Amino acid sequence: MIDSLLRNPLAQWGLGQTKRDKRSIVIMIVFLVGFYGIAALIFMSWATRRRRLEHLADGWGTLAAIVVGVLLLLWAPARVATAIAKQREEGVLDMLRLTGMSGSDLAVGHLLTQMSLPLTLAALTTPLVLAGAFSEAGPIGTMRLTIAMVLLTPVYCMVGALTGLTVRKPQAAGGAGMFAAIALLIASGVAISAGMEIREARILSFLGPWGPMIAWERETNFMIHSLGVGLPGDLLQIAFLVLLSSALLRAVAHRYTSPDAVFFGRRGALLILFAFCALVLA
């Protein structure tokens, strides 16, 4: 599957441009210096106070989680929205439609191109993410949070793509994309705080990484009871995010081929309706 995605001609061209762009290299160097510089300060603070190793792992794991969240859930959607809005304004999208590529190919190509740098920077934090396995969250908690962020990334980026395709002023696309991402994070946080007992709030609670985080303290904090059986919220969150990603991809593909197309498409709308009914009626 990954191989087929990388064969996308638009993705190949965009990734090639990113590799040759010296600014990307400068950004990665500055990021490495800044990120691991902060990690070194956390280490020195821990060594001075002579605390347990778990406290150091907590500090490093928290730093990695915050940085990865900002990169994937805030910067990546804003980057996607800005690039697509700019290309739409310059007429590049109209030219791409004449190449015969499908809407899905255009959407995947643009998303992979713009997500490549944030994903690369997030990958550079891997050592501290792994260190988080020795924190209070433990290896399972760290893995659950990482999976949630990875699955949320395409959802947030496709929301950014839809923002870039619809916002009138390209200069405001980046801010609008980040605002949309923040709105999703706030909505999911409110849904979590409202309690998982409110059925209508379940679907919103899956739009953020907060569920796996609150489950660190007590598993029942993010557990959904369906047909008398308690299920970890992560399982339903994964299924829901996969369905939502598929629906959003169809939405972006439709908008690429025709600005007046139905927003989600019939199949995409049915997927979202199915997911909502399954969660509310369960």
PDB file of N, CA and C in Angstrom, residues 7 19 42 49 91 107 119 122 131 143 148 150 174 179 213 245 257 260:
ATOM      1  N   ARG A   7       4.104   5.756  -5.538  1.00  0.00           N
ATOM      2  CA  ARG A   7       4.139   5.763  -7.000  1.00  0.00           C
ATOM      3  C   ARG A   7       3.262   6.868  -7.580  1.00  0.00           C
ATOM      4  N   LYS A  19      12.922  17.259  -1.027  1.00  0.00           N
ATOM      5  CA  LYS A  19      14.290  16.806  -0.782  1.00  0.00           C
ATOM      6  C   LYS A  19      15.314  17.833  -1.262  1.00  0.00           C
ATOM      7  N   ILE A  42      16.037  19.315  30.416  1.00  0.00           N
ATOM      8  CA  ILE A  42      15.229  18.450  31.299  1.00  0.00           C
ATOM      9  C   ILE A  42      16.132  17.446  32.001  1.00  0.00           C
ATOM     10  N   ARG A  49      18.325  17.457  40.719  1.00  0.00           N
ATOM     11  CA  ARG A  49      17.400  17.132  41.808  1.00  0.00           C
ATOM     12  C   ARG A  49      17.501  15.681  42.258  1.00  0.00           C
ATOM     13  N   GLY A  91      -3.976  28.885 -10.074  1.00  0.00           N
ATOM     14  CA  GLY A  91      -4.483  28.117 -11.207  1.00  0.00           C
ATOM     15  C   GLY A  91      -3.815  26.775 -11.408  1.00  0.00           C
ATOM     16  N   ALA A 107      -5.550  14.336  -4.494  1.00  0.00           N
ATOM     17  CA  ALA A 107      -5.630  14.557  -3.046  1.00  0.00           C
ATOM     18  C   ALA A 107      -4.491  13.868  -2.319  1.00  0.00           C
ATOM     19  N   LEU A 119       5.894  14.964   9.258  1.00  0.00           N
ATOM     20  CA  LEU A 119       6.083  13.562   9.645  1.00  0.00           C
ATOM     21  C   LEU A 119       7.561  13.254   9.879  1.00  0.00           C
ATOM     22  N   ALA A 122       8.475  14.695  13.195  1.00  0.00           N
ATOM     23  CA  ALA A 122       7.897  13.865  14.257  1.00  0.00           C
ATOM     24  C   ALA A 122       8.706  12.589  14.441  1.00  0.00           C
ATOM     25  N   ALA A 131      11.374   6.694  25.151  1.00  0.00           N
ATOM     26  CA  ALA A 131      11.693   6.915  26.561  1.00  0.00           C
ATOM     27  C   ALA A 131      10.419   7.043  27.387  1.00  0.00           C
ATOM     28  N   MET A 143       2.077   3.705  23.613  1.00  0.00           N
ATOM     29  CA  MET A 143       1.675   3.158  22.328  1.00  0.00           C
ATOM     30  C   MET A 143       0.263   3.619  21.944  1.00  0.00           C
ATOM     31  N   ALA A 148      -3.093   6.925  18.365  1.00  0.00           N
ATOM     32  CA  ALA A 148      -4.166   7.912  18.213  1.00  0.00           C
ATOM     33  C   ALA A 148      -3.687   9.109  17.395  1.00  0.00           C
ATOM     34  N   VAL A 150      -1.190   9.254  15.232  1.00  0.00           N
ATOM     35  CA  VAL A 150      -0.917   8.860  13.846  1.00  0.00           C
ATOM     36  C   VAL A 150      -2.214   8.763  13.047  1.00  0.00           C
ATOM     37  N   GLY A 174      -3.850  29.242   6.032  1.00  0.00           N
ATOM     38  CA  GLY A 174      -3.095  28.594   7.091  1.00  0.00           C
ATOM     39  C   GLY A 174      -3.718  28.800   8.462  1.00  0.00           C
ATOM     40  N   PHE A 179      -7.099  26.910  12.886  1.00  0.00           N
ATOM     41  CA  PHE A 179      -8.292  27.150  13.700  1.00  0.00           C
ATOM     42  C   PHE A 179      -9.223  25.948  13.662  1.00  0.00           C
ATOM     43  N   MET A 213      -5.108   9.446  26.758  1.00  0.00           N
ATOM     44  CA  MET A 213      -4.354  10.108  27.822  1.00  0.00           C
ATOM     45  C   MET A 213      -5.050   9.957  29.172  1.00  0.00           C
ATOM     46  N   SER A 245     -11.545   8.947   7.870  1.00  0.00           N
ATOM     47  CA  SER A 245     -10.485   9.254   6.911  1.00  0.00           C
ATOM     48  C   SER A 245     -10.922   8.902   5.498  1.00  0.00           C
ATOM     49  N   THR A 257     -12.017  17.446  -8.205  1.00  0.00           N
ATOM     50  CA  THR A 257     -12.517  17.263  -9.565  1.00  0.00           C
ATOM     51  C   THR A 257     -13.556  18.306  -9.943  1.00  0.00           C
ATOM     52  N   ASP A 260     -18.124  22.216  -7.260  1.00  0.00           N
ATOM     53  CA  ASP A 260     -19.543  22.149  -6.906  1.00  0.00           C
ATOM     54  C   ASP A 260     -19.992  20.751  -6.529  1.00  0.00           C
TER      55      ASP A 260
END
